[in-house]
mmCIF file of C-alpha atoms in Angstrom:
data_model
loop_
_atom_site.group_PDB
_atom_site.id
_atom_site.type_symbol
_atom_site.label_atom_id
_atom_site.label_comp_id
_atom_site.label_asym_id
_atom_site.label_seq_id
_atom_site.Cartn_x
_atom_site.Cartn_y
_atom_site.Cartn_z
ATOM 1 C CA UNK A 1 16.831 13.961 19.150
ATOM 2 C CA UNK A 2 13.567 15.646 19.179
ATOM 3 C CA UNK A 3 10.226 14.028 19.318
ATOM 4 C CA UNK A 4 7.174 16.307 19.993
ATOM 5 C CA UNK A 5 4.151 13.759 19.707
ATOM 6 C CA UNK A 6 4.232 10.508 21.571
ATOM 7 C CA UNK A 7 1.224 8.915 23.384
ATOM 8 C CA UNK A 8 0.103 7.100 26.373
ATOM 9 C CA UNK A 9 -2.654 4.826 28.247
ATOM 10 C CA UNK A 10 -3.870 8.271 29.049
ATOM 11 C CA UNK A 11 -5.037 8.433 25.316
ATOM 12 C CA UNK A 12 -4.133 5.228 22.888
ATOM 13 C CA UNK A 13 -0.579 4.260 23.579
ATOM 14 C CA UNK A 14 0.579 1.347 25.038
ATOM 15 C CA UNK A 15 2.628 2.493 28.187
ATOM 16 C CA UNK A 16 1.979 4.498 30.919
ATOM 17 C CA UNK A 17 3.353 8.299 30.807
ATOM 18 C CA UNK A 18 6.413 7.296 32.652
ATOM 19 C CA UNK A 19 7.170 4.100 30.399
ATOM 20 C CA UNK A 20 6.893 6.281 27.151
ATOM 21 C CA UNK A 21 9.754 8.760 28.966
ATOM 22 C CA UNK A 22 11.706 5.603 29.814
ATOM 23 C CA UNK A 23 11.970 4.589 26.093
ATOM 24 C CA UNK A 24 12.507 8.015 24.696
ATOM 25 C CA UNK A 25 15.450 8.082 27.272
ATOM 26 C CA UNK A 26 16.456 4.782 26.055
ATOM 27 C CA UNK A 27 16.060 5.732 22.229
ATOM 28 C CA UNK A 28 18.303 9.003 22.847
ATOM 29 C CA UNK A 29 15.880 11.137 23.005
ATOM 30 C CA UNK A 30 16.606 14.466 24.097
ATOM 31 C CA UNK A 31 13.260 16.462 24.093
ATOM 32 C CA UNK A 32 10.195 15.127 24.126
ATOM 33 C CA UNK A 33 6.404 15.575 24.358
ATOM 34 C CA UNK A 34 3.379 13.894 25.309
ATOM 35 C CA UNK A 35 0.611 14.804 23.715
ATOM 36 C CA UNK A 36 -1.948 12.311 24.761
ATOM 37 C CA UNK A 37 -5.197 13.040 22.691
ATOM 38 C CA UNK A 38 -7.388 15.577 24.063
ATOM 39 C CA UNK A 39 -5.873 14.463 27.620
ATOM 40 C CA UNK A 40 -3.325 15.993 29.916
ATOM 41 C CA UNK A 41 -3.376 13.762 32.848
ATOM 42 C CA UNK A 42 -0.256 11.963 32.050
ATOM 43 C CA UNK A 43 1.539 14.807 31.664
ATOM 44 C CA UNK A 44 3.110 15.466 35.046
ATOM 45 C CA UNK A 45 4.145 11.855 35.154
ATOM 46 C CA UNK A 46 5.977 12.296 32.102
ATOM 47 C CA UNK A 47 8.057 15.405 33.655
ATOM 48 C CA UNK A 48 8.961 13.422 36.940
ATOM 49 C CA UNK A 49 10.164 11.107 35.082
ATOM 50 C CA UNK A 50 11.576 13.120 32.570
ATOM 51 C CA UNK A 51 13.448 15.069 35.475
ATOM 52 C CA UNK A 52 14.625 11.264 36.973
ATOM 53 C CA UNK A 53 16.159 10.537 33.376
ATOM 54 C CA UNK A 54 17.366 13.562 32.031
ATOM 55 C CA UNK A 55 14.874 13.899 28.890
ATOM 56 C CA UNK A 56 13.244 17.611 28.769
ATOM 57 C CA UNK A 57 9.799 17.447 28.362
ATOM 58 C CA UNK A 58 7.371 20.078 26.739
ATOM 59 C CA UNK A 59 3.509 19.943 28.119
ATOM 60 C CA UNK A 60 1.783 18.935 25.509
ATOM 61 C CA UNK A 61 -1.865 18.169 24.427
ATOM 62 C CA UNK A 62 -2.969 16.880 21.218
ATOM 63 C CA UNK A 63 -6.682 18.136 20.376
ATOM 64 C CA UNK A 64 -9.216 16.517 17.750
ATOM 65 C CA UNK A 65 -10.953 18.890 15.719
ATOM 66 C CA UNK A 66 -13.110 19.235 12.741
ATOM 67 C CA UNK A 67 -12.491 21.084 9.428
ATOM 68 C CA UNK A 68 -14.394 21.362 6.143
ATOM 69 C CA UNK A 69 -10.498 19.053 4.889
ATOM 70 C CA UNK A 70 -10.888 16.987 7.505
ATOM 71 C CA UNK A 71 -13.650 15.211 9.767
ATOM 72 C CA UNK A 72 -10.435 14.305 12.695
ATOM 73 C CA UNK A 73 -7.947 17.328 11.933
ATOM 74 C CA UNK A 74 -5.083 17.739 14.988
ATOM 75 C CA UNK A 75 -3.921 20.107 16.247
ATOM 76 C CA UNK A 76 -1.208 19.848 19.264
ATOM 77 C CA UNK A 77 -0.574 22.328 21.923
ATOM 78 C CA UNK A 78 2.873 22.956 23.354
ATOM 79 C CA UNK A 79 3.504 24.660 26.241
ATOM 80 C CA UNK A 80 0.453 24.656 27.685
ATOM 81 C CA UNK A 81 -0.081 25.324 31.253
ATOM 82 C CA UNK A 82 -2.247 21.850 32.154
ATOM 83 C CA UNK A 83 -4.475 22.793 34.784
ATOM 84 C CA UNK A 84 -6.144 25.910 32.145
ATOM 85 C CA UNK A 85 -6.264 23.188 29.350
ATOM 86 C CA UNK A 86 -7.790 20.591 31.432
ATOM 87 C CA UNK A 87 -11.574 21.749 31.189
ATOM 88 C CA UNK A 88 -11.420 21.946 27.207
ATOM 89 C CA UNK A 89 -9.700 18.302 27.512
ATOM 90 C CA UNK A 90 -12.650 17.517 29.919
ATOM 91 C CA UNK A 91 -15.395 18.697 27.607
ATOM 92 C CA UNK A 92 -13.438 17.302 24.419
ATOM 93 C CA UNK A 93 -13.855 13.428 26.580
ATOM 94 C CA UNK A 94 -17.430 14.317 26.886
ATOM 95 C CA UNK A 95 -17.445 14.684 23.251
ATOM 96 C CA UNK A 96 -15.268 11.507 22.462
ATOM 97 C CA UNK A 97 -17.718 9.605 25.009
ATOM 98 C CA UNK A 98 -21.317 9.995 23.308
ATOM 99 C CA UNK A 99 -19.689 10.033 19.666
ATOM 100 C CA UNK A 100 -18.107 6.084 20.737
ATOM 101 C CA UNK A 101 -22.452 5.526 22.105
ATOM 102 C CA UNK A 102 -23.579 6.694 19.019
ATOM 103 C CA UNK A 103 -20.905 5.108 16.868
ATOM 104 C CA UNK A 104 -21.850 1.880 18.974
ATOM 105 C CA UNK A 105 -25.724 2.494 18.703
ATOM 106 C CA UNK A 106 -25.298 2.192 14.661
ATOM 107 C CA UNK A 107 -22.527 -0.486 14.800
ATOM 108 C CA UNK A 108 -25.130 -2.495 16.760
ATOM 109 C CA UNK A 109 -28.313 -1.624 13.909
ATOM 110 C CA UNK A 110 -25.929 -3.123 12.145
ATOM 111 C CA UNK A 111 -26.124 -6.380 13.718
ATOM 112 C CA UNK A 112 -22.556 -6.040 16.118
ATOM 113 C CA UNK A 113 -23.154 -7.478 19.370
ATOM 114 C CA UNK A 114 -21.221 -5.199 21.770
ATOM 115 C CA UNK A 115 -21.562 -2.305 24.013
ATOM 116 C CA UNK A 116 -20.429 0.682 25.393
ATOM 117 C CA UNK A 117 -18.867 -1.105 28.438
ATOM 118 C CA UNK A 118 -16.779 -3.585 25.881
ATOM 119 C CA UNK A 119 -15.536 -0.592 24.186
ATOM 120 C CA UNK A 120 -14.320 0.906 27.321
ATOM 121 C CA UNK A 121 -12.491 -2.534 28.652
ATOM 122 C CA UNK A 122 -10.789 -2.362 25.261
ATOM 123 C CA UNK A 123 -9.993 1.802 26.072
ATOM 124 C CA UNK A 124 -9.095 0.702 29.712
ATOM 125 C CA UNK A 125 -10.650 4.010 30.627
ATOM 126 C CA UNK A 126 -13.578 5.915 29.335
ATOM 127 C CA UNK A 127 -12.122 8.875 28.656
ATOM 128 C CA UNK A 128 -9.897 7.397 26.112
ATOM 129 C CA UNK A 129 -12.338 5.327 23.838
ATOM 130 C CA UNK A 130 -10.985 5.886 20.333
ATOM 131 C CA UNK A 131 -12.662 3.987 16.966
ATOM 132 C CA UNK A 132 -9.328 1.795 17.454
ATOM 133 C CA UNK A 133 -11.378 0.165 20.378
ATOM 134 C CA UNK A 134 -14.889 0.293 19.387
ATOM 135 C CA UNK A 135 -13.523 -1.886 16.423
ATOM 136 C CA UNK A 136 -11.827 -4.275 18.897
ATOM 137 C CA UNK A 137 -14.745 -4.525 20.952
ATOM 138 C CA UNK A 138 -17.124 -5.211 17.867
ATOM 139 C CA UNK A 139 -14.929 -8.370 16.998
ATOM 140 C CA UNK A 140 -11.980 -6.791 14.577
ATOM 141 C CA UNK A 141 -8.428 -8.418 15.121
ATOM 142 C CA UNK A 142 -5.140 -7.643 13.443
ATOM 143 C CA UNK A 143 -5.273 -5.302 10.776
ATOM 144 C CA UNK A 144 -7.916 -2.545 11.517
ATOM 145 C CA UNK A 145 -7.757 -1.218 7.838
ATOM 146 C CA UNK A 146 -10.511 -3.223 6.627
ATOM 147 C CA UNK A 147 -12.927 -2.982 9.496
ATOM 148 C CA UNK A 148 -12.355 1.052 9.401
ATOM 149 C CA UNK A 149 -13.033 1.447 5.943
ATOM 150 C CA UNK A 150 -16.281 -0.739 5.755
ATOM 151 C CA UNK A 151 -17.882 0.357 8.951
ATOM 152 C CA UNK A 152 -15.640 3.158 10.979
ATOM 153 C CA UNK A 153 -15.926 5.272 7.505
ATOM 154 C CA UNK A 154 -19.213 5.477 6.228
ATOM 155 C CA UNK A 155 -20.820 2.300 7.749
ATOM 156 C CA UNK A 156 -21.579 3.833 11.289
ATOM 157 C CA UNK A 157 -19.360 6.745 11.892
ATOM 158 C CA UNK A 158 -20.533 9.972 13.658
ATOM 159 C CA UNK A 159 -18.944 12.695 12.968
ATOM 160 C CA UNK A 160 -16.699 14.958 15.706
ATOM 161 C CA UNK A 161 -18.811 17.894 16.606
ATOM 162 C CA UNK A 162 -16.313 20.344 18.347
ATOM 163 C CA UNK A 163 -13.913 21.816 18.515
ATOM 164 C CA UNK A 164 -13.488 23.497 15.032
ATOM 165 C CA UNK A 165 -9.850 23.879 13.822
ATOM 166 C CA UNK A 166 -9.680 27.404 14.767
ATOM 167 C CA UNK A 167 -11.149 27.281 18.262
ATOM 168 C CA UNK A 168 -8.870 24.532 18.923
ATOM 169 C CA UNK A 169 -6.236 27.019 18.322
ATOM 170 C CA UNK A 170 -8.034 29.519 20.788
ATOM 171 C CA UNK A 171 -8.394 26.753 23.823
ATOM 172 C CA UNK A 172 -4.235 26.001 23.298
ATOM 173 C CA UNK A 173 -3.862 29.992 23.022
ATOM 174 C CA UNK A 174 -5.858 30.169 26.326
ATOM 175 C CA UNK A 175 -4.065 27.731 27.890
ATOM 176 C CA UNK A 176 -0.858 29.498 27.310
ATOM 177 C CA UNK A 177 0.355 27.250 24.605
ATOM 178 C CA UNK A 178 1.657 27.558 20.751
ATOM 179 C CA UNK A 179 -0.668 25.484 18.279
ATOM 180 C CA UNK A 180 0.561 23.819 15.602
ATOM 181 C CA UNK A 181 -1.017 21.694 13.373
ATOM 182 C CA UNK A 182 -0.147 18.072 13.388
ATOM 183 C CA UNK A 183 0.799 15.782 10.560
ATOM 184 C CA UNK A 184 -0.900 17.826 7.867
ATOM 185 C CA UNK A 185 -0.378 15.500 5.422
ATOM 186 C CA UNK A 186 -1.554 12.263 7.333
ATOM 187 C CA UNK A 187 -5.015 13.879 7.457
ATOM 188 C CA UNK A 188 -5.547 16.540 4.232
ATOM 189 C CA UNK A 189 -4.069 14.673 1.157
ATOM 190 C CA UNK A 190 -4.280 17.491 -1.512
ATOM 191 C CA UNK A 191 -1.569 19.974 -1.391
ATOM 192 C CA UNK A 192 -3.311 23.091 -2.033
ATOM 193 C CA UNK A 193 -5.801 22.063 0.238
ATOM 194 C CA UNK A 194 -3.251 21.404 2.906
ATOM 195 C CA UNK A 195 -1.439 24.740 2.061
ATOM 196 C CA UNK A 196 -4.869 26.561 2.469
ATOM 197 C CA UNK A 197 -5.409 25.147 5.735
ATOM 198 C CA UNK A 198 -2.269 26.222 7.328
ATOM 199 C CA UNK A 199 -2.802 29.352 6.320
ATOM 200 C CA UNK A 200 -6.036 29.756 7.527
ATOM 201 C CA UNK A 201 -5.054 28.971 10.983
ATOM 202 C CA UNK A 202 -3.756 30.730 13.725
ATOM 203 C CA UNK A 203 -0.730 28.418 14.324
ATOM 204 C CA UNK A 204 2.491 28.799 15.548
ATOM 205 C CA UNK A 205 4.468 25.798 14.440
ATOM 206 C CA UNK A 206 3.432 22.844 11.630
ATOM 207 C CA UNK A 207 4.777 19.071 12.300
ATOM 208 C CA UNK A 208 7.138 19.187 8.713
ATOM 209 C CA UNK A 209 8.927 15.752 9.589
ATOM 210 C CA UNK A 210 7.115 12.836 9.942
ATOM 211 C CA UNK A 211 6.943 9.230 9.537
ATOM 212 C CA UNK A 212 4.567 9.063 6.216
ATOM 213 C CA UNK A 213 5.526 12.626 5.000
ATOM 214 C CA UNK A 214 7.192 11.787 1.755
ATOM 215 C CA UNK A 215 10.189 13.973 0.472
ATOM 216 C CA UNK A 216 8.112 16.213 -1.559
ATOM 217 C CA UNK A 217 5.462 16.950 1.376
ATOM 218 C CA UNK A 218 8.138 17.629 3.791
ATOM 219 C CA UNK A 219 9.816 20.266 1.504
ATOM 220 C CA UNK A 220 6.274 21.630 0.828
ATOM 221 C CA UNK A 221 5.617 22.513 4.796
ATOM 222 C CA UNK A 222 9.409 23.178 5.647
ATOM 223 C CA UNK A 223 9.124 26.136 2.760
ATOM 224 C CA UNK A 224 5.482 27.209 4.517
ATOM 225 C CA UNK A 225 7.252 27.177 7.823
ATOM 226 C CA UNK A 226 10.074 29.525 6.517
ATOM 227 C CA UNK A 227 7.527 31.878 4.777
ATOM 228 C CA UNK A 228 5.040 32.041 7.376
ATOM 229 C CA UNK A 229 7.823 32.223 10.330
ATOM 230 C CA UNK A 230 6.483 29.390 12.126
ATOM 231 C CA UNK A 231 8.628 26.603 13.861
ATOM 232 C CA UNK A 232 8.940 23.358 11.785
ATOM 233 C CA UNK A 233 8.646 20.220 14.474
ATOM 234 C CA UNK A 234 9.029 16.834 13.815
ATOM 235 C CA UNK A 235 8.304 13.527 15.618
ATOM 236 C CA UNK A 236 7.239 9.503 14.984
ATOM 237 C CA UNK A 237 4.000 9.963 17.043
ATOM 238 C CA UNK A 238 5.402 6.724 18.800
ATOM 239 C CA UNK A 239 2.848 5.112 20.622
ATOM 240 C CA UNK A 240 4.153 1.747 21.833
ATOM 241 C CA UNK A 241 6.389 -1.061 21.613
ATOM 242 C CA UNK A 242 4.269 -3.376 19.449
ATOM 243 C CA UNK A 243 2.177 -0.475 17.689
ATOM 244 C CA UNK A 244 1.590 -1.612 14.296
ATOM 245 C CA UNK A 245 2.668 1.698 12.910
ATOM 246 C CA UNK A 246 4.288 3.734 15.430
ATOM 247 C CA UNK A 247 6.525 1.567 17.859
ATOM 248 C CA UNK A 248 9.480 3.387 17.779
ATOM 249 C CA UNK A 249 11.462 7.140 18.200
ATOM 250 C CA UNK A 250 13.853 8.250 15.326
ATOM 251 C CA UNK A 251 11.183 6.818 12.403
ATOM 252 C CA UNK A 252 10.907 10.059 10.980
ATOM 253 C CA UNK A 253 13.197 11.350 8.037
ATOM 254 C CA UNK A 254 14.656 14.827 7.351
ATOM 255 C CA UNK A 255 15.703 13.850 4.124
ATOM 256 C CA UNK A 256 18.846 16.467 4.652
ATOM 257 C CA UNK A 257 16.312 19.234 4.178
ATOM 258 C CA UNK A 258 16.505 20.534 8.020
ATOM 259 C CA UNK A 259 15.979 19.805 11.813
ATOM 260 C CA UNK A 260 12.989 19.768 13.728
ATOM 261 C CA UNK A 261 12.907 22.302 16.419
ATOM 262 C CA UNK A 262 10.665 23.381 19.419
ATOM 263 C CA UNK A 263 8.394 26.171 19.621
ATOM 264 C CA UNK A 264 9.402 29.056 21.846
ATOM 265 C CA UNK A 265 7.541 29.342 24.969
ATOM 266 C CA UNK A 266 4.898 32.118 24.688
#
């Protein structure tokens, strides 16, 4: 089995890098990535212990970006060499830092009581605040849906600033890596808009098989893929045991169309 996104503490899963390799291995796994967002420093973990249980693991970033589609568009990097992606991961924290102050700045003109430092105890580091915690720390329990769409959409959200789709590409490129774009679907809803995207983009792979990816999307990409000559990958973007959404490997479907496969190294 091949699973190219799966997440950590490092970002906003539930395990450490090592645990995630430990239920991959468990699952059946055969290849996997970890593609923590806009963070690489789980990513040696994951090969020791991917070397200790016989899973092969790709280095692997997934970056945030912004596009005209889509305000959180990503983009994942494969192959990268981590120590030449680690200062665009560094500045892309930065980023993710004073967007969860501002985000917390209007959440609290709002009337929220809760600060920075609660958002981060919900993170468990600062580098990996997401809106995920800043909703946790302002008081939301459960299902996030509802606090997201009255105040994480247009109640108090701040837009992402950089990178742009396209110089995502370039920092991945630079790094050594193959972009492709993640779960196009997930984020870009309209088809032609999603078609339009991909081929704007200097990619090398698109994430056809996915969890939500109904049989018509996935035949949509899978026939970009083939035209464009571009790997199709596939994963269920697990990110913990108990994640309401992604908690497990194998959750994505081929629907007999295909196989996933990996990008070949640069």
């Amino acid at each position: 089995m091949i699973e190219l996104q799966s997440h950590s503490v490092v970002s906003d899963g539930q395990l450490p890098p090592a645990g995630v390799v430990e239920e991959a291995a468990k699952a059946g796994v055969e290849v996997l990535a970890l593609t923590d967002h806009d963070g690489v420093a789980g990513v040696p973990e994951a090969i020791e212990a991917g070397e200790r249980l016989g899973v092969e693991i790709v280095p692997a970033v997934e970056m945030s970006s912004v596009h005209e589609y889509a305000e959180d568009l990503h983009i994942c990097g494969y192959w990268i060499d981590v120590e030449k992606m680690r200062p665009a991961c560094e500045r892309a924290q930065e980023e993710r830092r004073e967007r969860a102050r501002e985000i917390i700045g209007n959440l609290r003109e709002h009337g929220f009581d809760l600060t920075f430092e609660d958002a981060v105890r919900e993170a468990g580091a600062a580098d990996a605040i997401g809106r995920p915690h800043i909703a946790k720390a302002a008081g939301a329990t459960g299902n996030l849906g509802p606090f997201f769409e009255e105040w994480l959409g247009p109640g108090a959200f701040v837009s992402r600033r950089w990178p742009d789709a396209n110089e995502a590409c370039a920092l991945i490129r630079e790094a050594g890596g193959v972009p492709v774009i993640a779960h196009p679907y997930w984020d870009v809803k309209v088809p032609e808009q999603v078609e339009e995207l991909i081929r704007a983009l200097d990619i090398g792979g698109i994430e056809v098989f996915y969890p939500s990816h109904t049989r018509a999307q996935t035949e949509h990409l899978l026939r970009l893929a083939e035209e464009l000559g571009v790997t199709a990958t596939g994963s269920s973007d697990y990110h913990g045991p108990t994640h309401k959404t992604f908690s497990r490997f194998g959750a994505y479907q081929t629907y007999d169309l295909g196989r996933p496969e990996v990008p070949p190294r640069p």
